[in-house]
PDB file of C-alpha atoms in Angstrom:
ATOM      1  CA  MET M  18    -164.869 142.173 -13.501  1.00 88.00           C
ATOM      2  CA  PRO M  19    -166.859 144.751 -12.585  1.00 96.00           C
ATOM      3  CA  HIS M  20    -165.459 145.481  -9.095  1.00 97.00           C
ATOM      4  CA  PHE M  21    -168.090 148.249  -7.097  1.00 98.00           C
ATOM      5  CA  ILE M  22    -165.931 149.811  -4.495  1.00 98.00           C
ATOM      6  CA  ALA M  23    -166.953 152.676  -1.971  1.00 98.00           C
ATOM      7  CA  GLU M  24    -164.841 154.541   0.027  1.00 98.00           C
ATOM      8  CA  CYS M  25    -166.688 156.030   3.380  1.00 98.00           C
ATOM      9  CA  THR M  26    -166.144 158.330   6.418  1.00 98.00           C
ATOM     10  CA  GLU M  27    -167.037 156.297   9.586  1.00 98.00           C
ATOM     11  CA  ASN M  28    -169.494 158.919  10.270  1.00 98.00           C
ATOM     12  CA  ILE M  29    -172.285 157.532   8.270  1.00 98.00           C
ATOM     13  CA  ARG M  30    -171.497 153.918   8.687  1.00 97.00           C
ATOM     14  CA  GLU M  31    -175.169 152.802   9.655  1.00 97.00           C
ATOM     15  CA  GLU M  32    -176.808 155.492   7.815  1.00 97.00           C
ATOM     16  CA  ALA M  33    -175.172 154.712   4.435  1.00 98.00           C
ATOM     17  CA  LYS M  34    -176.984 151.344   4.163  1.00 98.00           C
ATOM     18  CA  LEU M  35    -174.017 149.369   2.083  1.00 98.00           C
ATOM     19  CA  PRO M  36    -175.448 145.885   1.906  1.00 98.00           C
ATOM     20  CA  GLU M  37    -178.842 147.643   0.702  1.00 98.00           C
ATOM     21  CA  LEU M  38    -176.743 149.686  -2.111  1.00 98.00           C
ATOM     22  CA  PHE M  39    -174.305 146.601  -2.930  1.00 98.00           C
ATOM     23  CA  SER M  40    -177.698 144.381  -3.761  1.00 98.00           C
ATOM     24  CA  LYS M  41    -178.737 147.148  -6.001  1.00 98.00           C
ATOM     25  CA  VAL M  42    -175.610 147.560  -7.557  1.00 98.00           C
ATOM     26  CA  ASN M  43    -174.964 144.282  -8.247  1.00 98.00           C
ATOM     27  CA  GLN M  44    -178.492 143.503  -9.358  1.00 98.00           C
ATOM     28  CA  ALA M  45    -178.254 146.603 -11.641  1.00 98.00           C
ATOM     29  CA  LEU M  46    -174.735 145.356 -13.437  1.00 98.00           C
ATOM     30  CA  ALA M  47    -175.886 141.779 -13.817  1.00 97.00           C
ATOM     31  CA  ASN M  48    -179.474 142.910 -15.422  1.00 97.00           C
ATOM     32  CA  THR M  49    -177.009 145.023 -17.953  1.00 97.00           C
ATOM     33  CA  GLY M  50    -176.286 141.760 -19.719  1.00 95.00           C
ATOM     34  CA  ILE M  51    -172.500 142.711 -20.263  1.00 96.00           C
ATOM     35  CA  PHE M  52    -170.635 141.438 -16.978  1.00 95.00           C
ATOM     36  CA  PRO M  53    -169.952 137.972 -16.256  1.00 93.00           C
ATOM     37  CA  LEU M  54    -172.114 137.523 -12.866  1.00 93.00           C
ATOM     38  CA  GLY M  55    -169.341 135.534 -11.192  1.00 92.00           C
ATOM     39  CA  GLY M  56    -167.242 138.523 -11.432  1.00 93.00           C
ATOM     40  CA  ILE M  57    -169.530 141.040 -10.121  1.00 97.00           C
ATOM     41  CA  ARG M  58    -168.266 142.041  -6.746  1.00 97.00           C
ATOM     42  CA  SER M  59    -168.691 144.941  -4.362  1.00 98.00           C
ATOM     43  CA  ARG M  60    -167.269 146.412  -1.005  1.00 98.00           C
ATOM     44  CA  ALA M  61    -166.536 149.141   1.338  1.00 98.00           C
ATOM     45  CA  ILE M  62    -163.424 150.836   2.729  1.00 98.00           C
ATOM     46  CA  TRP M  63    -164.023 152.509   5.910  1.00 98.00           C
ATOM     47  CA  LEU M  64    -162.310 155.829   6.445  1.00 98.00           C
ATOM     48  CA  ASP M  65    -161.920 156.625   9.950  1.00 97.00           C
ATOM     49  CA  THR M  66    -159.331 159.643   9.083  1.00 97.00           C
ATOM     50  CA  TRP M  67    -160.666 162.119   6.465  1.00 96.00           C
ATOM     51  CA  GLN M  68    -160.893 166.075   6.547  1.00 95.00           C
ATOM     52  CA  MET M  69    -163.139 167.642   4.028  1.00 95.00           C
ATOM     53  CA  ALA M  70    -163.247 171.686   3.142  1.00 95.00           C
ATOM     54  CA  ASP M  71    -162.646 173.922   6.552  1.00 96.00           C
ATOM     55  CA  GLY M  72    -162.957 170.981   8.654  1.00 93.00           C
ATOM     56  CA  LYS M  73    -166.248 172.867  10.784  1.00 94.00           C
ATOM     57  CA  GLN M  74    -168.630 170.677   9.779  1.00 95.00           C
ATOM     58  CA  ASP M  75    -169.205 166.762  10.838  1.00 95.00           C
ATOM     59  CA  TYR M  76    -168.514 166.555   6.946  1.00 97.00           C
ATOM     60  CA  ALA M  77    -169.012 162.737   5.113  1.00 98.00           C
ATOM     61  CA  PHE M  78    -168.324 161.431   1.726  1.00 98.00           C
ATOM     62  CA  VAL M  79    -169.020 158.586  -0.077  1.00 98.00           C
ATOM     63  CA  HIS M  80    -166.392 158.126  -3.504  1.00 98.00           C
ATOM     64  CA  MET M  81    -167.567 155.118  -5.207  1.00 98.00           C
ATOM     65  CA  THR M  82    -165.388 153.428  -8.096  1.00 98.00           C
ATOM     66  CA  LEU M  83    -166.330 150.689 -10.809  1.00 98.00           C
ATOM     67  CA  LYS M  84    -163.385 149.175 -12.134  1.00 98.00           C
ATOM     68  CA  ILE M  85    -164.607 147.055 -15.268  1.00 97.00           C
ATOM     69  CA  GLY M  86    -162.208 144.859 -17.405  1.00 94.00           C
ATOM     70  CA  SER M  87    -161.630 146.278 -21.219  1.00 94.00           C
ATOM     71  CA  GLY M  88    -164.218 145.706 -24.224  1.00 93.00           C
ATOM     72  CA  ARG M  89    -167.217 147.603 -23.901  1.00 96.00           C
ATOM     73  CA  SER M  90    -168.284 150.309 -25.937  1.00 96.00           C
ATOM     74  CA  LEU M  91    -168.226 153.744 -24.769  1.00 97.00           C
ATOM     75  CA  GLU M  92    -171.733 153.560 -25.302  1.00 97.00           C
ATOM     76  CA  GLU M  93    -171.883 150.909 -22.750  1.00 97.00           C
ATOM     77  CA  ARG M  94    -169.948 152.061 -20.561  1.00 97.00           C
ATOM     78  CA  GLN M  95    -171.510 155.151 -20.251  1.00 98.00           C
ATOM     79  CA  LYS M  96    -174.755 153.560 -19.966  1.00 98.00           C
ATOM     80  CA  THR M  97    -173.777 151.716 -17.515  1.00 98.00           C
ATOM     81  CA  GLY M  98    -172.168 154.641 -15.335  1.00 98.00           C
ATOM     82  CA  GLU M  99    -175.361 157.027 -15.841  1.00 98.00           C
ATOM     83  CA  LEU M 100    -177.738 154.098 -14.508  1.00 98.00           C
ATOM     84  CA  LEU M 101    -175.500 153.735 -11.630  1.00 98.00           C
ATOM     85  CA  PHE M 102    -175.118 157.003 -10.520  1.00 98.00           C
ATOM     86  CA  ALA M 103    -178.659 157.288 -10.625  1.00 98.00           C
ATOM     87  CA  LEU M 104    -179.365 154.562  -8.445  1.00 98.00           C
ATOM     88  CA  ILE M 105    -176.339 155.825  -6.138  1.00 98.00           C
ATOM     89  CA  LYS M 106    -178.347 159.452  -5.957  1.00 98.00           C
ATOM     90  CA  GLU M 107    -181.465 157.695  -4.970  1.00 98.00           C
ATOM     91  CA  HIS M 108    -179.746 155.561  -2.456  1.00 98.00           C
ATOM     92  CA  PHE M 109    -178.615 158.306  -0.611  1.00 98.00           C
ATOM     93  CA  SER M 110    -181.176 161.345  -0.974  1.00 98.00           C
ATOM     94  CA  ALA M 111    -182.441 161.050   2.279  1.00 97.00           C
ATOM     95  CA  LEU M 112    -178.624 161.227   4.043  1.00 97.00           C
ATOM     96  CA  MET M 113    -178.060 163.880   1.532  1.00 97.00           C
ATOM     97  CA  GLU M 114    -180.970 165.602   3.158  1.00 97.00           C
ATOM     98  CA  GLN M 115    -180.009 165.273   6.497  1.00 96.00           C
ATOM     99  CA  ARG M 116    -176.064 166.478   6.382  1.00 97.00           C
ATOM    100  CA  TYR M 117    -173.646 167.987   4.780  1.00 97.00           C
ATOM    101  CA  PHE M 118    -173.095 165.383   2.293  1.00 98.00           C
ATOM    102  CA  ALA M 119    -170.713 164.736  -1.094  1.00 98.00           C
ATOM    103  CA  ILE M 120    -171.282 161.497  -3.222  1.00 98.00           C
ATOM    104  CA  SER M 121    -169.137 160.806  -6.197  1.00 98.00           C
ATOM    105  CA  PHE M 122    -168.781 158.052  -8.991  1.00 98.00           C
ATOM    106  CA  THR M 123    -166.152 157.118 -11.393  1.00 98.00           C
ATOM    107  CA  MET M 124    -165.780 154.288 -13.609  1.00 98.00           C
ATOM    108  CA  GLU M 125    -162.319 153.018 -14.395  1.00 97.00           C
ATOM    109  CA  GLU M 126    -161.521 150.458 -17.570  1.00 96.00           C
ATOM    110  CA  LEU M 127    -158.525 148.145 -16.401  1.00 95.00           C
ATOM    111  CA  ASP M 128    -155.665 147.721 -19.132  1.00 89.00           C
ATOM    112  CA  PRO M 129    -156.124 144.826 -20.964  1.00 90.00           C
ATOM    113  CA  ILE M 130    -152.919 143.038 -20.723  1.00 89.00           C
ATOM    114  CA  LEU M 131    -151.993 144.413 -17.069  1.00 90.00           C
ATOM    115  CA  ASN M 132    -154.917 142.776 -15.568  1.00 88.00           C
ATOM    116  CA  TYR M 133    -153.862 139.393 -13.826  1.00 90.00           C
ATOM    117  CA  LYS M 134    -156.885 137.740 -12.622  1.00 86.00           C
ATOM    118  CA  GLN M 135    -158.464 133.989 -11.795  1.00 88.00           C
ATOM    119  CA  ASN M 136    -160.996 132.479 -10.271  1.00 87.00           C
ATOM    120  CA  ASN M 137    -163.174 129.346 -10.628  1.00 89.00           C
ATOM    121  CA  ILE M 138    -166.659 130.993  -9.537  1.00 89.00           C
ATOM    122  CA  HIS M 139    -167.529 131.491 -13.230  1.00 84.00           C
ATOM    123  CA  ALA M 140    -167.853 127.973 -13.846  1.00 86.00           C
ATOM    124  CA  LEU M 141    -171.054 128.027 -11.559  1.00 87.00           C
ATOM    125  CA  PHE M 142    -173.048 130.260 -13.568  1.00 85.00           C
ATOM    126  CA  LYS M 143    -172.428 129.036 -16.745  1.00 79.00           C
TER     127      LYS M 143
END
């Protein structure tokens, strides 16, 4: 952990420039010093079917979620959330000026007990 997930409408696949966003997000998360580098992941889920508002415009959206393991203070989580949302807004600023577009971001802290995982990547960064 953390995992950054972007759910995006298909009509902005090229303009969203998600590889660039993911690079910025992963670096920002690494720079916080509170997440293990080997656990940082970003991915996209492209939506080919959606409806927004009245459906009469070529609306688009990106909803992003950051899933993190438990154990960080509210202050650390809030600082991380504000950092990422500022980065996200900057990344999508041109797209926001060009079309009807919505961005949203939320952070989810996973249950400390009911959260199962295994990997051998962490050892690479020790």
